[in-house]
Amino acid sequence: MGYAHLAREERYYICQAVKSGTSLRAIAKAIGRSVSTVSRELARNTGARGYRYRQAHKRSQKRQTSKGKKRIGLEVWTYVEQCLHQDFSPEQISGVLKRKGFALSHEWIYQYILADKKRGGTLHSHLRCQRKRKRRYGKPDRRGQIKGRISIDIRPSIVAERSRLGDWEADTVEGSKGGPVLVTLAERKSRLFLFGKAPNKSASEVRRVIEGLLTPIKDFV
């Protein structure tokens, strides 16, 4: 059984009860939790000044936030390098990774590029100056949008629960104008992350890349 997360009010009660010398069994019964849950709460969140409910709640929330973030490993940095070689900016790469659950800022990527340069690498040569985009008037740009796609705003609520396999999020990131496009796919439950390059942002090319990414694993998702 997983760890039962306590509400702020429950932690306040535990704090006051501990100060008054109430037993763990009595505390657990009062808040409707198991003795092991109360014992684990005190073990994990008691500091040098004893158990304080505000600090305990903050620690718990911080742990939950960090659990949702994926570890930045070799695979991610390899992906970053591949994107840089395709002339995508650190800001674009960071944005895509953030949507996939990887907390990697563009500042970190710039530091990585600088370290690579000091080692004699060439990643810095792929950095480009960002130009202001001209504002488009008239009809919105719908290139790269796949026919029949479901908007993230109207997707079924079960998708947000990450309780089933087969719910994919697709995204595209443009490089230079009219140039190649990075196509990414993320499976919400398993957090499997796939990516490929399309020669342009047309729906047919984006679809071709997506089909190529999913075909090898079609029997598993």
Short mmCIF file of C-alpha atoms in Angstrom, two decimals:
data_model
loop_
_atom_site.label_atom_id
_atom_site.label_comp_id
_atom_site.label_asym_id
_atom_site.label_seq_id
_atom_site.Cartn_x
_atom_site.Cartn_y
_atom_site.Cartn_z
CA MET A 1 0.00 0.00 0.00
CA GLY A 2 1.33 3.45 -0.89
CA TYR A 3 1.92 6.29 1.51
CA ALA A 4 -1.31 8.05 2.53
CA HIS A 5 -1.00 11.79 1.99
CA LEU A 6 -2.29 13.89 4.86
CA ALA A 7 -4.21 17.14 4.70
CA ARG A 8 -2.93 20.30 6.37
CA GLU A 9 -5.67 20.06 9.02
CA GLU A 10 -4.64 16.50 9.89
CA ARG A 11 -1.04 17.59 10.33
CA TYR A 12 -2.20 20.42 12.61
CA TYR A 13 -4.06 17.90 14.78
CA ILE A 14 -1.04 15.58 14.89
CA CYS A 15 1.17 18.50 15.93
CA GLN A 16 -1.09 19.50 18.81
CA ALA A 17 -1.70 15.91 19.89
CA VAL A 18 2.02 15.10 19.99
CA LYS A 19 2.64 18.17 22.16
CA SER A 20 -0.01 16.99 24.61
CA GLY A 21 1.48 13.50 24.79
CA THR A 22 -1.34 11.68 22.98
CA SER A 23 -0.43 8.16 21.83
CA LEU A 24 0.00 7.34 18.14
CA ARG A 25 -2.92 4.91 18.28
CA ALA A 26 -5.22 7.59 19.70
CA ILE A 27 -4.07 10.13 17.10
CA ALA A 28 -4.62 7.65 14.27
CA LYS A 29 -8.11 6.82 15.51
CA ALA A 30 -9.03 10.51 15.84
CA ILE A 31 -8.12 11.41 12.26
CA GLY A 32 -9.22 8.12 10.71
CA ARG A 33 -5.75 7.02 9.62
CA SER A 34 -3.64 3.95 10.31
CA VAL A 35 -1.05 3.99 13.07
CA SER A 36 1.66 3.31 10.48
CA THR A 37 0.63 6.43 8.52
CA VAL A 38 0.94 8.63 11.60
CA SER A 39 4.24 7.00 12.59
CA ARG A 40 5.66 7.47 9.08
CA GLU A 41 4.51 11.09 9.02
CA LEU A 42 6.36 11.85 12.24
CA ALA A 43 9.47 9.99 11.10
CA ARG A 44 9.64 11.80 7.76
CA ASN A 45 8.76 15.30 8.90
CA THR A 46 10.12 15.78 12.41
CA GLY A 47 12.96 18.29 12.42
CA ALA A 48 15.43 19.54 15.01
CA ARG A 49 12.66 21.61 16.63
CA GLY A 50 10.20 18.75 16.70
CA TYR A 51 7.14 18.14 14.53
CA ARG A 52 5.75 21.40 13.15
CA TYR A 53 2.73 21.06 10.90
CA ARG A 54 3.48 24.00 8.57
CA GLN A 55 6.98 22.79 7.81
CA ALA A 56 5.76 19.19 7.54
CA HIS A 57 3.14 20.18 4.97
CA LYS A 58 5.66 22.17 2.93
CA ARG A 59 8.10 19.24 2.92
CA SER A 60 5.38 16.88 1.75
CA GLN A 61 4.28 19.20 -1.06
CA LYS A 62 7.88 19.67 -2.18
CA ARG A 63 8.40 15.90 -2.36
CA GLN A 64 5.24 15.47 -4.42
CA THR A 65 6.36 18.18 -6.83
CA SER A 66 9.78 16.62 -7.28
CA LYS A 67 8.25 13.18 -7.92
CA GLY A 68 6.43 14.55 -10.95
CA LYS A 69 9.70 15.64 -12.54
CA LYS A 70 11.80 13.20 -14.49
CA ARG A 71 15.49 12.75 -13.94
CA ILE A 72 17.75 14.47 -16.45
CA GLY A 73 19.92 11.63 -17.69
CA LEU A 74 22.14 10.80 -20.64
CA GLU A 75 19.14 10.09 -22.88
CA VAL A 76 17.77 13.59 -22.37
CA TRP A 77 21.11 15.29 -23.05
CA THR A 78 21.50 13.17 -26.20
CA TYR A 79 18.09 14.43 -27.28
CA VAL A 80 19.19 18.01 -26.53
CA GLU A 81 22.28 17.61 -28.69
CA GLN A 82 20.25 16.17 -31.57
CA CYS A 83 17.86 19.11 -31.39
CA LEU A 84 20.75 21.60 -31.36
CA HIS A 85 22.25 19.92 -34.42
CA GLN A 86 18.89 20.52 -36.12
CA ASP A 87 19.23 24.22 -35.20
CA PHE A 88 16.49 24.35 -32.58
CA SER A 89 17.07 26.97 -29.90
CA PRO A 90 17.61 26.15 -26.19
CA GLU A 91 14.31 27.92 -25.45
CA GLN A 92 12.43 25.68 -27.87
CA ILE A 93 14.08 22.52 -26.56
CA SER A 94 13.39 23.48 -22.94
CA GLY A 95 9.75 24.18 -23.76
CA VAL A 96 9.22 20.77 -25.34
CA LEU A 97 10.94 18.96 -22.47
CA LYS A 98 8.90 20.86 -19.90
CA ARG A 99 5.67 19.71 -21.54
CA LYS A 100 6.95 16.15 -21.28
CA GLY A 101 7.77 16.41 -17.58
CA PHE A 102 11.50 17.19 -17.73
CA ALA A 103 12.50 20.28 -15.72
CA LEU A 104 15.43 21.46 -17.83
CA SER A 105 15.71 25.24 -18.24
CA HIS A 106 17.18 26.93 -21.30
CA GLU A 107 19.86 28.41 -19.00
CA TRP A 108 21.06 24.90 -18.21
CA ILE A 109 21.20 24.10 -21.90
CA TYR A 110 23.28 27.24 -22.56
CA GLN A 111 25.65 26.18 -19.77
CA TYR A 112 25.90 22.74 -21.37
CA ILE A 113 26.74 24.35 -24.72
CA LEU A 114 29.39 26.54 -23.07
CA ALA A 115 30.98 23.53 -21.38
CA ASP A 116 30.95 21.70 -24.71
CA LYS A 117 32.69 24.66 -26.37
CA LYS A 118 35.42 24.68 -23.72
CA ARG A 119 36.01 21.00 -24.48
CA GLY A 120 36.42 21.84 -28.16
CA GLY A 121 32.87 20.90 -29.17
CA THR A 122 30.81 22.58 -31.89
CA LEU A 123 27.34 22.79 -30.35
CA HIS A 124 27.69 26.58 -30.05
CA SER A 125 27.90 26.87 -33.84
CA HIS A 126 24.26 25.82 -34.08
CA LEU A 127 22.99 28.74 -32.00
CA ARG A 128 21.10 31.24 -34.06
CA CYS A 129 19.86 34.77 -33.46
CA GLN A 130 16.15 34.91 -32.76
CA ARG A 131 14.26 37.14 -35.11
CA LYS A 132 10.93 38.70 -34.31
CA ARG A 133 8.15 36.92 -36.10
CA LYS A 134 5.94 38.95 -38.33
CA ARG A 135 2.39 39.07 -37.16
CA ARG A 136 0.04 37.09 -39.37
CA TYR A 137 -3.26 38.56 -40.39
CA GLY A 138 -6.31 36.84 -41.78
CA LYS A 139 -6.81 33.12 -41.26
CA PRO A 140 -4.82 31.40 -38.50
CA ASP A 141 -1.93 29.18 -39.53
CA ARG A 142 -3.13 25.57 -39.44
CA ARG A 143 -0.16 23.91 -41.09
CA GLY A 144 0.89 20.71 -39.37
CA GLN A 145 -2.51 20.14 -37.77
CA ILE A 146 -3.66 16.58 -38.32
CA LYS A 147 -7.17 16.05 -39.56
CA GLY A 148 -9.44 14.48 -36.96
CA ARG A 149 -7.16 15.33 -34.06
CA ILE A 150 -8.67 15.92 -30.61
CA SER A 151 -7.80 19.22 -28.96
CA ILE A 152 -6.15 18.99 -25.55
CA ASP A 153 -8.91 21.30 -24.26
CA ILE A 154 -11.72 18.82 -24.97
CA ARG A 155 -10.02 15.49 -24.31
CA PRO A 156 -11.85 13.00 -22.03
CA SER A 157 -11.21 13.40 -18.31
CA ILE A 158 -9.84 9.84 -18.10
CA VAL A 159 -6.83 10.97 -20.14
CA ALA A 160 -5.76 13.33 -17.35
CA GLU A 161 -5.81 10.42 -14.89
CA ARG A 162 -2.97 8.60 -16.73
CA SER A 163 -4.73 5.32 -15.89
CA ARG A 164 -4.62 3.66 -19.31
CA LEU A 165 -2.13 3.09 -22.11
CA GLY A 166 -2.64 4.54 -25.56
CA ASP A 167 -3.28 8.22 -24.82
CA TRP A 168 -0.64 10.16 -26.73
CA GLU A 169 0.21 13.85 -26.85
CA ALA A 170 1.77 15.09 -30.08
CA ASP A 171 3.66 18.33 -30.46
CA THR A 172 5.71 20.09 -33.12
CA VAL A 173 8.51 22.61 -32.76
CA GLU A 174 9.62 24.76 -35.67
CA GLY A 175 13.24 25.54 -36.38
CA SER A 176 14.16 28.07 -39.04
CA LYS A 177 11.33 29.36 -41.21
CA GLY A 178 10.34 26.80 -43.78
CA GLY A 179 12.91 24.36 -42.43
CA PRO A 180 12.61 21.03 -40.61
CA VAL A 181 10.16 20.49 -37.77
CA LEU A 182 10.70 18.46 -34.60
CA VAL A 183 7.80 16.07 -33.97
CA THR A 184 7.40 14.71 -30.43
CA LEU A 185 5.09 12.08 -28.98
CA ALA A 186 4.49 11.37 -25.29
CA GLU A 187 2.42 8.47 -23.94
CA ARG A 188 0.74 9.79 -20.79
CA LYS A 189 0.67 6.64 -18.62
CA SER A 190 4.07 5.09 -19.39
CA ARG A 191 5.67 8.51 -20.12
CA LEU A 192 7.34 6.99 -23.17
CA PHE A 193 8.87 9.84 -25.16
CA LEU A 194 9.48 9.59 -28.93
CA PHE A 195 10.70 12.17 -31.40
CA GLY A 196 11.52 12.51 -35.07
CA LYS A 197 12.16 15.13 -37.73
CA ALA A 198 9.81 16.18 -40.52
CA PRO A 199 11.16 18.14 -43.52
CA ASN A 200 8.39 20.73 -43.09
CA LYS A 201 5.25 21.47 -41.08
CA SER A 202 2.72 20.10 -43.56
CA ALA A 203 0.11 17.75 -42.09
CA SER A 204 1.14 14.93 -44.45
CA GLU A 205 4.80 15.07 -43.40
CA VAL A 206 3.97 15.32 -39.69
CA ARG A 207 1.59 12.36 -40.04
CA ARG A 208 4.29 10.36 -41.85
CA VAL A 209 6.75 10.91 -38.99
CA ILE A 210 4.16 10.01 -36.34
CA GLU A 211 3.26 6.80 -38.17
CA GLY A 212 6.94 5.95 -38.44
CA LEU A 213 7.43 6.44 -34.70
CA LEU A 214 4.40 4.39 -33.68
CA THR A 215 4.59 1.53 -36.20
CA PRO A 216 7.40 -0.37 -34.37
CA ILE A 217 5.40 -0.39 -31.13
CA LYS A 218 1.86 -0.68 -32.51
CA ASP A 219 1.35 -4.08 -30.83
CA PHE A 220 2.22 -2.71 -27.40
CA VAL A 221 0.09 0.44 -27.17
#
